[in-house]
């Protein structure tokens, strides 16, 4: 009996996805560059379902139904190109080659074009949810041709996470759209994590103990902030180090790593002129954390307050911090979704933002109660930006006083809050009737004759700054 799908790459993600397909009753052919990993999967999990262990790429291809569906789960970059080179000569017109790795969407666009010329559908698929998600149901963001989704979609929807019975998998758009959306998902993930870190810093600066803060996060997880990342934060905070008896977090080096998707999100935002400052700050926060030379040079020198916050009403302070975290999260999501809107326009993708928010409600790392609300808001209203949603306008209005109080205290105490601060700057910029850009335009016209526009007349204007300072209409 032929297999419905092949999975290439038997490291943790590929083997878990293959097991997920098998546990849903699909026959799966598996292959890994080095056969030992395939053997290990067969030895440990071969009984779980219908696996075909292929020793060679030719064996894998021969074991698949047509049109063939082959999902690569290999290291992003050169490994993906090498795997494509291995399989393409063995494939036929109409076969579907899927890249489920964390590819850069521009690589996906390049690969899609190259394979389209050979009659092969190349489908870049964003997969989120880590190891557990891959095994029990990830959130899946497929790109590629709409035609390929007809053959592939049902299989992917089958193994995806479900939210109220709805699959967390939907066709995103052509070529690199799926990987683009996955990239933005990861950017949002960065800001969610940094925002939680900032809330923690503020609570600790106010003298709360780690177990007390863990309880606060657990409590927050029952309300508007309900999310996977808040939930696991409590668990991380509860962990006691076996060697020292201290909270584990007190012995973990404060240098955050990254693999690139957050950086790509910020880079593309710059490229497409989208204000993504909250997410970008979360990328920079990781950069500064992992700059030991800079920190060692500056930490003993720079002066400022001692990073403690004197709190009279603890409950009120905790509530203010909660509001600051929630508001910053809403801003970061609105920025990420705005990048998707602008990216879609740039690349000609028809991305349904409500559907994207829907498939992020379960399975992925940023799954959160807020996403259900966001998908409903997008479905019910024609929104350019999430912050326009009527119920969010109201709630952001209600929490902004607490958000400002939190930042006032953070700044006075010297506690760094880059995401909370950037998000508030965005909110205030967006609500400003006038931004000081008029002054920048004046300066640009002064030194470079870059011209300016007037509020009361069409056209572009220039002042003879070094002459009689008269205004002329340029066009
Ligand atoms: P890795 O990213 O560690 O990749 C290991 C796999 O790549 C192995 O199967 C390895 O084969 C294969 N490979 C390499 Br390395 N170089 C190769 C080459 N030149 N030709 C063929 N195969 C090659 O595995 P992973 O952590 O399971 O992740 C797989 C993909 O899923 C990655 O793109 C990752 O970014 C993405 N992803 C990961 C997560 C997560 O939570 N880990 C979540 C979402 C997406 P070998 O055994 O022969 O060396």
Short mmCIF file of C-alpha atoms and ligand atoms in Angstrom, two decimals:
data_model
loop_
_atom_site.label_atom_id
_atom_site.label_comp_id
_atom_site.label_asym_id
_atom_site.label_seq_id
_atom_site.Cartn_x
_atom_site.Cartn_y
_atom_site.Cartn_z
CA UNK A 1 0.00 0.00 0.00
CA UNK A 2 1.35 3.41 -0.97
CA UNK A 3 1.82 6.22 1.55
CA UNK A 4 -0.25 9.43 1.40
CA UNK A 5 2.65 11.58 2.47
CA UNK A 6 6.42 11.43 2.85
CA UNK A 7 8.30 13.21 5.62
CA UNK A 8 11.98 13.99 5.10
CA UNK A 9 14.12 14.88 8.12
CA UNK A 10 13.74 12.69 11.19
CA UNK A 11 15.01 15.14 13.81
CA UNK A 12 12.53 16.12 16.49
CA UNK A 13 10.10 18.14 14.35
CA UNK A 14 9.98 15.77 11.37
CA UNK A 15 9.61 12.61 13.44
CA UNK A 16 6.85 14.16 15.55
CA UNK A 17 4.97 15.38 12.47
CA UNK A 18 5.31 11.93 10.88
CA UNK A 19 3.91 10.34 14.05
CA UNK A 20 1.09 12.89 14.03
CA UNK A 21 0.17 11.92 10.44
CA UNK A 22 0.36 8.23 11.37
CA UNK A 23 -1.79 8.63 14.48
CA UNK A 24 -4.45 10.23 12.26
CA UNK A 25 -4.56 7.09 10.14
CA UNK A 26 -2.39 8.28 7.26
CA UNK A 27 0.26 6.00 5.85
CA UNK A 28 3.58 7.89 6.08
CA UNK A 29 6.85 7.23 4.33
CA UNK A 30 9.84 8.57 6.25
CA UNK A 31 13.37 9.39 5.20
CA UNK A 32 16.44 10.96 6.77
CA UNK A 33 19.81 11.74 5.17
CA UNK A 34 21.45 9.42 7.69
CA UNK A 35 19.43 6.23 8.10
CA UNK A 36 20.08 5.84 11.87
CA UNK A 37 17.48 8.50 12.73
CA UNK A 38 14.88 6.72 10.59
CA UNK A 39 15.74 3.42 12.27
CA UNK A 40 15.39 5.01 15.69
CA UNK A 41 11.92 6.36 14.86
CA UNK A 42 10.89 2.91 13.59
CA UNK A 43 12.28 1.19 16.70
CA UNK A 44 10.63 3.58 19.13
CA UNK A 45 7.38 4.45 17.38
CA UNK A 46 6.97 2.06 14.44
CA UNK A 47 3.99 0.42 16.13
CA UNK A 48 2.04 3.68 16.35
CA UNK A 49 0.79 3.57 12.77
CA UNK A 50 1.50 2.84 9.13
CA UNK A 51 5.11 3.86 8.53
CA UNK A 52 7.27 3.02 5.54
CA UNK A 53 10.97 3.47 6.34
CA UNK A 54 12.82 4.54 3.20
CA UNK A 55 16.58 4.05 3.03
CA UNK A 56 17.05 6.15 -0.09
CA UNK A 57 15.32 9.13 -1.69
CA UNK A 58 14.33 6.80 -4.56
CA UNK A 59 12.64 4.42 -2.13
CA UNK A 60 10.74 7.28 -0.55
CA UNK A 61 9.51 8.57 -3.89
CA UNK A 62 8.50 5.07 -5.03
CA UNK A 63 6.43 4.53 -1.90
CA UNK A 64 4.13 7.55 -2.43
CA UNK A 65 0.72 7.99 -4.03
CA UNK A 66 0.56 10.44 -6.93
CA UNK A 67 0.59 13.36 -7.01
CA UNK A 68 3.33 12.87 -4.44
CA UNK A 69 3.38 14.92 -1.29
CA UNK A 70 6.78 15.21 0.40
CA UNK A 71 7.20 17.33 3.49
CA UNK A 72 10.73 18.41 4.33
CA UNK A 73 11.52 19.10 7.99
CA UNK A 74 15.22 19.81 7.76
CA UNK A 75 17.40 22.62 8.98
CA UNK A 76 16.50 25.89 7.26
CA UNK A 77 18.95 27.26 4.67
CA UNK A 78 21.56 25.14 2.87
CA UNK A 79 20.10 21.83 4.15
CA UNK A 80 16.76 22.71 2.55
CA UNK A 81 18.42 23.54 -0.79
CA UNK A 82 20.42 20.29 -0.65
CA UNK A 83 17.26 18.28 0.05
CA UNK A 84 15.42 20.00 -2.81
CA UNK A 85 18.30 19.12 -5.14
CA UNK A 86 18.13 15.52 -4.02
CA UNK A 87 14.41 15.10 -4.64
CA UNK A 88 13.59 17.29 -7.61
CA UNK A 89 15.17 14.98 -10.24
CA UNK A 90 13.04 12.13 -8.85
CA UNK A 91 9.72 13.99 -9.00
CA UNK A 92 7.13 14.40 -11.76
CA UNK A 93 4.82 17.09 -13.01
CA UNK A 94 2.20 17.95 -10.40
CA UNK A 95 4.08 16.55 -7.38
CA UNK A 96 4.12 18.70 -4.26
CA UNK A 97 7.30 19.42 -2.33
CA UNK A 98 6.63 21.04 1.03
CA UNK A 99 9.09 22.93 3.21
CA UNK A 100 7.86 22.90 6.82
CA UNK A 101 11.08 24.38 8.22
CA UNK A 102 11.53 27.95 9.39
CA UNK A 103 12.59 29.24 5.98
CA UNK A 104 13.08 32.90 5.18
CA UNK A 105 10.09 33.75 2.98
CA UNK A 106 12.27 35.26 0.25
CA UNK A 107 14.05 31.88 -0.03
CA UNK A 108 10.63 30.26 -0.37
CA UNK A 109 9.70 32.70 -3.13
CA UNK A 110 12.95 31.92 -4.95
CA UNK A 111 12.48 28.15 -4.60
CA UNK A 112 8.84 28.31 -5.65
CA UNK A 113 9.69 30.07 -8.90
CA UNK A 114 12.55 27.68 -9.68
CA UNK A 115 10.40 24.59 -9.10
CA UNK A 116 7.34 25.98 -10.86
CA UNK A 117 9.40 25.98 -14.04
CA UNK A 118 9.89 22.25 -13.56
CA UNK A 119 6.16 21.59 -13.00
CA UNK A 120 6.56 20.92 -9.28
CA UNK A 121 4.45 22.68 -6.67
CA UNK A 122 6.69 24.07 -3.97
CA UNK A 123 4.77 24.84 -0.81
CA UNK A 124 6.33 26.81 2.04
CA UNK A 125 4.51 25.96 5.25
CA UNK A 126 4.90 27.74 8.57
CA UNK A 127 4.60 25.33 11.48
CA UNK A 128 4.36 26.60 15.05
CA UNK A 129 4.02 24.82 18.35
CA UNK A 130 7.45 23.35 18.97
CA UNK A 131 7.96 19.64 19.52
CA UNK A 132 4.73 19.07 21.39
CA UNK A 133 2.73 20.94 18.78
CA UNK A 134 4.26 18.91 15.96
CA UNK A 135 3.20 15.71 17.71
CA UNK A 136 -0.22 16.65 19.06
CA UNK A 137 -1.36 19.44 16.73
CA UNK A 138 0.54 22.51 15.54
CA UNK A 139 -0.76 25.71 14.04
CA UNK A 140 -0.04 25.44 10.32
CA UNK A 141 0.39 28.30 7.84
CA UNK A 142 0.63 26.95 4.26
CA UNK A 143 1.60 29.06 1.27
CA UNK A 144 2.13 27.92 -2.33
CA UNK A 145 -0.44 27.58 -5.07
CA UNK A 146 -4.15 27.34 -4.24
CA UNK A 147 -4.22 24.25 -6.45
CA UNK A 148 -1.67 22.44 -4.28
CA UNK A 149 -3.73 23.24 -1.19
CA UNK A 150 -6.58 21.17 -2.62
CA UNK A 151 -4.38 18.07 -2.38
CA UNK A 152 -2.44 19.01 0.69
CA UNK A 153 -4.90 21.02 2.79
CA UNK A 154 -7.03 18.13 4.08
CA UNK A 155 -3.95 16.26 5.35
CA UNK A 156 -2.54 19.33 7.09
CA UNK A 157 -5.91 20.28 8.57
CA UNK A 158 -6.19 16.76 9.93
CA UNK A 159 -2.98 16.96 11.96
CA UNK A 160 -3.35 20.61 13.01
CA UNK A 161 -4.50 21.81 16.41
CA UNK A 162 -8.24 22.40 16.75
CA UNK A 163 -9.97 25.37 18.37
CA UNK A 164 -13.63 24.66 19.12
CA UNK A 165 -13.35 21.92 16.50
CA UNK A 166 -12.00 24.26 13.80
CA UNK A 167 -8.59 23.32 12.36
CA UNK A 168 -5.74 25.73 13.06
CA UNK A 169 -4.64 25.54 9.44
CA UNK A 170 -5.79 27.63 6.52
CA UNK A 171 -4.44 28.50 3.11
CA UNK A 172 -2.54 31.76 3.53
CA UNK A 173 -1.56 32.84 0.03
CA UNK A 174 0.78 32.14 -2.86
CA UNK A 175 4.55 31.39 -2.75
CA UNK A 176 6.15 32.69 0.48
CA UNK A 177 2.94 33.90 2.20
CA UNK A 178 2.89 31.04 4.72
CA UNK A 179 6.50 31.57 5.79
CA UNK A 180 5.96 35.33 5.91
CA UNK A 181 3.04 34.89 8.30
CA UNK A 182 5.07 32.40 10.37
CA UNK A 183 7.88 34.96 10.55
CA UNK A 184 5.49 37.60 11.87
CA UNK A 185 4.08 35.05 14.34
CA UNK A 186 7.59 34.64 15.71
CA UNK A 187 8.11 38.41 15.89
CA UNK A 188 4.93 38.68 17.96
CA UNK A 189 6.21 35.80 20.09
CA UNK A 190 9.38 37.82 20.83
CA UNK A 191 7.38 40.84 22.01
CA UNK A 192 5.00 38.70 24.10
CA UNK A 193 8.00 37.15 25.85
CA UNK A 194 9.84 40.41 26.43
CA UNK A 195 6.64 42.09 27.68
CA UNK A 196 6.20 39.31 30.23
CA UNK A 197 9.84 39.82 31.23
CA UNK A 198 9.22 43.54 31.74
CA UNK A 199 6.16 42.84 33.91
CA UNK A 200 8.30 40.47 35.97
CA UNK A 201 11.07 43.09 36.40
CA UNK A 202 8.57 45.66 37.63
CA UNK A 203 6.92 43.29 40.10
CA UNK A 204 10.30 42.26 41.46
CA UNK A 205 11.44 45.88 41.67
CA UNK A 206 8.40 46.44 43.88
CA UNK A 207 9.69 43.79 46.29
CA UNK A 208 7.54 40.81 45.32
CA UNK A 209 9.11 37.37 45.66
CA UNK A 210 9.41 34.93 42.77
CA UNK A 211 6.66 32.62 44.15
CA UNK A 212 4.39 35.65 44.62
CA UNK A 213 5.01 36.73 41.04
CA UNK A 214 4.33 33.20 39.81
CA UNK A 215 0.96 33.33 41.58
CA UNK A 216 0.20 36.68 39.95
CA UNK A 217 0.88 35.26 36.48
CA UNK A 218 -1.30 32.26 37.31
CA UNK A 219 -4.06 34.65 38.30
CA UNK A 220 -3.57 36.75 35.15
CA UNK A 221 -3.89 33.58 33.13
CA UNK A 222 -7.53 33.30 34.20
CA UNK A 223 -8.44 36.65 32.59
CA UNK A 224 -7.78 38.75 29.50
CA UNK A 225 -4.10 37.74 29.46
CA UNK A 226 -4.95 34.03 29.28
CA UNK A 227 -2.24 32.56 27.04
CA UNK A 228 0.24 29.73 26.71
CA UNK A 229 3.23 32.01 27.36
CA UNK A 230 1.76 33.39 30.61
CA UNK A 231 0.93 29.84 31.69
CA UNK A 232 4.45 28.50 31.12
CA UNK A 233 5.94 31.61 32.75
CA UNK A 234 4.34 30.55 36.07
CA UNK A 235 5.83 27.11 35.65
CA UNK A 236 9.28 28.47 34.85
CA UNK A 237 9.10 30.74 37.92
CA UNK A 238 8.05 27.79 40.13
CA UNK A 239 11.15 25.79 39.23
CA UNK A 240 13.57 25.59 42.15
CA UNK A 241 17.24 24.95 41.38
CA UNK A 242 18.30 21.60 42.83
CA UNK A 243 21.90 22.76 43.36
CA UNK A 244 21.32 26.02 45.23
CA UNK A 245 17.72 25.86 46.42
CA UNK A 246 17.11 29.25 44.74
CA UNK A 247 14.49 29.90 42.08
CA UNK A 248 15.96 28.50 38.86
CA UNK A 249 15.64 31.86 37.11
CA UNK A 250 18.14 33.34 39.58
CA UNK A 251 20.86 31.01 38.33
CA UNK A 252 20.05 31.25 34.60
CA UNK A 253 22.38 33.59 32.66
CA UNK A 254 20.42 36.65 31.50
CA UNK A 255 21.45 36.44 27.84
CA UNK A 256 18.62 35.53 25.45
CA UNK A 257 19.36 33.59 22.28
CA UNK A 258 17.65 33.85 18.92
CA UNK A 259 17.59 32.02 15.64
CA UNK A 260 16.64 34.86 13.32
CA UNK A 261 12.90 35.03 12.73
CA UNK A 262 12.48 38.01 15.09
CA UNK A 263 15.31 39.82 13.35
CA UNK A 264 13.77 39.13 9.94
CA UNK A 265 10.45 40.55 11.13
CA UNK A 266 12.11 43.80 12.20
CA UNK A 267 14.19 43.96 9.01
CA UNK A 268 11.16 43.53 6.76
CA UNK A 269 9.26 46.15 8.76
CA UNK A 270 12.08 48.60 8.03
CA UNK A 271 12.10 47.54 4.40
CA UNK A 272 8.35 48.07 4.04
CA UNK A 273 8.22 51.22 6.24
CA UNK A 274 5.92 49.69 8.84
CA UNK A 275 6.15 50.98 12.42
CA UNK A 276 6.84 47.79 14.34
CA UNK A 277 8.65 49.38 17.24
CA UNK A 278 7.35 47.13 20.04
CA UNK A 279 8.43 43.97 18.21
CA UNK A 280 11.73 45.53 17.10
CA UNK A 281 12.49 46.54 20.70
CA UNK A 282 11.98 42.95 21.79
CA UNK A 283 14.61 41.87 19.25
CA UNK A 284 16.99 44.62 20.43
CA UNK A 285 16.34 43.60 24.06
CA UNK A 286 17.69 40.13 23.24
CA UNK A 287 20.65 41.71 21.46
CA UNK A 288 21.62 43.89 24.41
CA UNK A 289 21.12 40.99 26.84
CA UNK A 290 23.61 38.93 24.88
CA UNK A 291 26.26 41.64 24.48
CA UNK A 292 28.54 40.76 27.41
CA UNK A 293 31.33 43.16 26.45
CA UNK A 294 29.02 46.15 26.22
CA UNK A 295 27.27 45.30 29.48
CA UNK A 296 30.52 44.67 31.34
CA UNK A 297 31.88 48.02 30.14
CA UNK A 298 28.81 50.10 30.95
CA UNK A 299 27.14 48.41 33.92
CA UNK A 300 29.65 49.67 36.53
CA UNK A 301 29.75 53.17 35.05
CA UNK A 302 26.28 54.40 34.23
CA UNK A 303 24.48 56.24 37.00
CA UNK A 304 20.81 56.20 37.93
CA UNK A 305 18.24 55.12 40.50
CA UNK A 306 18.54 51.75 42.22
CA UNK A 307 15.73 49.99 40.31
CA UNK A 308 13.43 49.60 43.29
CA UNK A 309 9.86 50.81 43.31
CA UNK A 310 8.23 51.90 46.57
CA UNK A 311 4.63 50.73 46.42
CA UNK A 312 1.89 51.82 48.80
CA UNK A 313 -1.02 49.88 47.35
CA UNK A 314 0.33 46.61 46.08
CA UNK A 315 -2.92 45.41 44.49
CA UNK A 316 -3.30 48.66 42.55
CA UNK A 317 0.30 48.48 41.34
CA UNK A 318 -0.09 44.87 40.20
CA UNK A 319 -3.23 45.84 38.31
CA UNK A 320 -1.42 48.73 36.61
CA UNK A 321 1.35 46.39 35.49
CA UNK A 322 -1.23 43.94 34.17
CA UNK A 323 -2.84 46.73 32.17
CA UNK A 324 0.54 47.84 30.80
CA UNK A 325 1.29 44.29 29.71
CA UNK A 326 -2.10 43.80 28.10
CA UNK A 327 -2.01 47.14 26.26
CA UNK A 328 1.54 46.53 25.01
CA UNK A 329 0.49 43.10 23.80
CA UNK A 330 -2.43 44.58 21.86
CA UNK A 331 -0.08 47.11 20.25
CA UNK A 332 2.46 44.42 19.29
CA UNK A 333 -0.29 42.28 17.73
CA UNK A 334 -1.63 45.27 15.83
CA UNK A 335 1.88 45.98 14.53
CA UNK A 336 2.45 42.38 13.47
CA UNK A 337 -0.91 42.21 11.71
CA UNK A 338 -0.18 45.53 10.04
CA UNK A 339 3.07 44.09 8.69
CA UNK A 340 1.02 41.20 7.27
CA UNK A 341 -1.38 43.68 5.63
CA UNK A 342 1.43 45.69 4.06
CA UNK A 343 3.43 42.57 3.12
CA UNK A 344 0.36 41.13 1.40
CA UNK A 345 -0.03 44.32 -0.62
CA UNK A 346 3.67 44.33 -1.53
CA UNK A 347 3.70 40.72 -2.72
CA UNK A 348 0.17 40.43 -4.11
CA UNK A 349 -1.10 37.97 -1.49
CA UNK A 350 -4.77 37.97 -0.54
CA UNK A 351 -4.32 37.30 3.15
CA UNK A 352 -7.40 37.08 5.33
CA UNK A 353 -6.17 38.53 8.63
CA UNK A 354 -9.21 37.22 10.54
CA UNK A 355 -8.34 33.70 9.35
CA UNK A 356 -4.70 34.15 10.41
CA UNK A 357 -5.78 35.20 13.91
CA UNK A 358 -8.11 32.18 13.98
CA UNK A 359 -5.39 29.62 13.25
CA UNK A 360 -3.20 31.16 15.97
CA UNK A 361 -5.85 30.46 18.63
CA UNK A 362 -4.50 26.96 19.34
CA UNK A 363 -1.39 24.89 18.68
CA UNK A 364 1.11 27.72 18.37
CA UNK A 365 3.33 29.43 20.93
CA UNK A 366 1.39 32.73 20.89
CA UNK A 367 -1.99 31.07 21.40
CA UNK A 368 -4.00 33.40 23.59
CA UNK A 369 -7.50 34.44 24.48
CA UNK A 370 -6.80 37.77 22.79
CA UNK A 371 -6.57 36.02 19.40
CA UNK A 372 -10.18 34.86 19.55
CA UNK A 373 -11.17 38.44 20.15
CA UNK A 374 -8.90 39.69 17.36
CA UNK A 375 -10.33 37.23 14.83
CA UNK A 376 -13.88 38.25 15.80
CA UNK A 377 -13.01 41.94 15.49
CA UNK A 378 -11.49 41.47 12.03
CA UNK A 379 -14.42 39.36 10.90
CA UNK A 380 -17.02 41.85 12.16
CA UNK A 381 -15.38 45.11 11.09
CA UNK A 382 -13.47 46.29 8.07
CA UNK A 383 -10.22 47.18 9.83
CA UNK A 384 -7.05 48.70 8.48
CA UNK A 385 -5.47 48.35 11.91
CA UNK A 386 -6.49 46.30 14.92
CA UNK A 387 -6.50 49.39 17.17
CA UNK A 388 -9.53 50.66 15.22
CA UNK A 389 -11.72 47.82 16.53
CA UNK A 390 -14.47 49.52 18.56
CA UNK A 391 -14.16 47.30 21.64
CA UNK A 392 -10.38 47.71 21.68
CA UNK A 393 -10.63 51.48 21.31
CA UNK A 394 -12.67 51.43 24.49
CA UNK A 395 -10.52 48.98 26.43
CA UNK A 396 -7.25 50.63 25.43
CA UNK A 397 -8.77 53.91 26.58
CA UNK A 398 -9.59 52.32 29.91
CA UNK A 399 -6.16 50.81 30.54
CA UNK A 400 -3.98 53.61 29.29
CA UNK A 401 -3.91 55.45 32.63
CA UNK A 402 -2.53 52.35 34.37
CA UNK A 403 -0.08 51.83 31.51
CA UNK A 404 1.21 55.40 31.88
CA UNK A 405 1.47 55.12 35.68
CA UNK A 406 3.46 51.91 35.27
CA UNK A 407 5.87 53.53 32.85
CA UNK A 408 6.18 56.63 35.03
CA UNK A 409 7.29 54.43 37.92
CA UNK A 410 9.55 52.30 35.73
CA UNK A 411 11.33 55.36 34.36
CA UNK A 412 11.66 57.01 37.78
CA UNK A 413 13.12 53.79 39.22
CA UNK A 414 15.35 53.05 36.23
CA UNK A 415 13.75 49.72 35.33
CA UNK A 416 14.14 49.14 31.57
CA UNK A 417 10.82 48.54 29.80
CA UNK A 418 11.61 48.81 26.08
CA UNK A 419 8.48 47.03 24.81
CA UNK A 420 6.03 48.76 27.18
CA UNK A 421 7.60 52.15 26.34
CA UNK A 422 7.76 51.59 22.58
CA UNK A 423 4.17 50.38 22.50
CA UNK A 424 2.98 53.48 24.34
CA UNK A 425 4.99 55.72 22.00
CA UNK A 426 3.24 54.01 19.08
CA UNK A 427 -0.18 54.47 20.69
CA UNK A 428 0.49 58.15 21.35
CA UNK A 429 1.95 58.73 17.88
CA UNK A 430 -1.09 57.11 16.32
CA UNK A 431 -3.47 59.34 18.31
CA UNK A 432 -1.53 62.59 17.76
CA UNK A 433 -3.28 65.09 15.52
CA UNK A 434 0.14 66.58 14.64
CA UNK A 435 3.54 64.90 14.77
CA UNK A 436 6.80 66.87 14.77
CA UNK A 437 7.42 65.59 11.26
CA UNK A 438 6.61 69.16 10.12
CA UNK A 439 9.86 70.24 11.70
CA UNK A 440 11.78 67.44 10.02
CA UNK A 441 10.34 68.56 6.70
CA UNK A 442 11.48 72.12 7.44
CA UNK A 443 14.98 70.88 8.24
CA UNK A 444 15.07 68.69 5.13
CA UNK A 445 14.00 71.58 2.96
CA UNK A 446 16.62 73.78 4.63
CA UNK A 447 19.65 71.59 4.08
CA UNK A 448 18.64 69.60 1.03
CA UNK A 449 15.81 71.41 -0.77
CA UNK A 450 13.69 68.31 -0.22
CA UNK A 451 10.49 70.44 -0.33
CA UNK A 452 7.41 70.22 1.88
CA UNK A 453 3.64 70.16 1.48
CA UNK A 454 1.24 72.64 3.09
CA UNK A 455 -1.89 71.86 5.11
CA UNK A 456 -3.88 74.49 3.23
CA UNK A 457 -2.83 74.12 -0.41
CA UNK A 458 -2.03 71.35 -2.91
CA UNK A 459 1.47 71.01 -4.33
CA UNK A 460 5.04 70.97 -3.04
CA UNK A 461 6.90 74.02 -1.81
CA UNK A 462 10.40 75.21 -1.12
CA UNK A 463 11.86 78.17 0.75
CA UNK A 464 14.96 80.01 -0.48
CA UNK A 465 16.59 79.53 2.90
CA UNK A 466 19.90 81.16 1.99
CA UNK A 467 18.27 83.89 -0.09
CA UNK A 468 15.29 86.09 0.64
CA UNK A 469 13.41 83.24 2.40
CA UNK A 470 10.50 83.51 0.02
CA UNK A 471 8.35 80.45 -0.68
CA UNK A 472 8.05 79.03 -4.16
CA UNK A 473 5.71 76.36 -5.45
CA UNK A 474 7.77 73.56 -7.00
CA UNK A 475 4.93 71.56 -8.55
P1 LIG B 1 17.08 20.60 12.73
O1 LIG B 1 16.79 22.00 12.36
O2 LIG B 1 18.05 20.34 13.82
O3 LIG B 1 17.56 19.81 11.41
C1 LIG B 1 17.99 18.48 11.46
C2 LIG B 1 17.57 17.73 10.23
O4 LIG B 1 18.14 18.36 9.07
C3 LIG B 1 18.10 16.33 10.25
O5 LIG B 1 17.12 15.49 9.70
C4 LIG B 1 19.34 16.41 9.38
O6 LIG B 1 19.72 15.19 8.79
C5 LIG B 1 18.84 17.35 8.32
N1 LIG B 1 19.91 17.91 7.50
C6 LIG B 1 20.92 18.75 7.81
BR1 LIG B 1 21.23 19.43 9.50
N2 LIG B 1 21.72 19.05 6.80
C7 LIG B 1 21.22 18.36 5.75
C8 LIG B 1 21.59 18.25 4.39
N3 LIG B 1 22.62 18.94 3.91
N4 LIG B 1 20.85 17.44 3.61
C9 LIG B 1 19.80 16.76 4.09
N5 LIG B 1 19.39 16.84 5.38
C10 LIG B 1 20.09 17.62 6.19
O7 LIG B 1 15.72 19.81 13.08
P2 LIG B 1 14.40 20.27 13.86
O8 LIG B 1 14.72 20.98 15.14
O9 LIG B 1 13.55 19.07 13.89
O10 LIG B 1 13.73 21.35 12.89
C11 LIG B 1 13.39 21.06 11.55
C12 LIG B 1 12.87 22.32 10.90
O11 LIG B 1 11.69 22.75 11.57
C13 LIG B 1 13.83 23.50 10.97
O12 LIG B 1 13.76 24.25 9.78
C14 LIG B 1 13.31 24.33 12.12
O13 LIG B 1 13.66 25.69 12.02
C15 LIG B 1 11.83 24.10 11.96
N6 LIG B 1 11.03 24.32 13.16
C16 LIG B 1 11.47 23.93 14.37
C17 LIG B 1 10.69 24.14 15.50
C18 LIG B 1 11.16 23.69 16.85
O14 LIG B 1 10.47 23.98 17.83
N7 LIG B 1 12.29 22.98 16.94
C19 LIG B 1 9.43 24.72 15.37
C20 LIG B 1 8.98 25.07 14.12
C21 LIG B 1 9.78 24.87 13.02
P3 LIG B 1 20.87 14.28 9.47
O15 LIG B 1 20.19 13.56 10.60
O16 LIG B 1 21.33 13.38 8.39
O17 LIG B 1 21.93 15.23 9.97
#
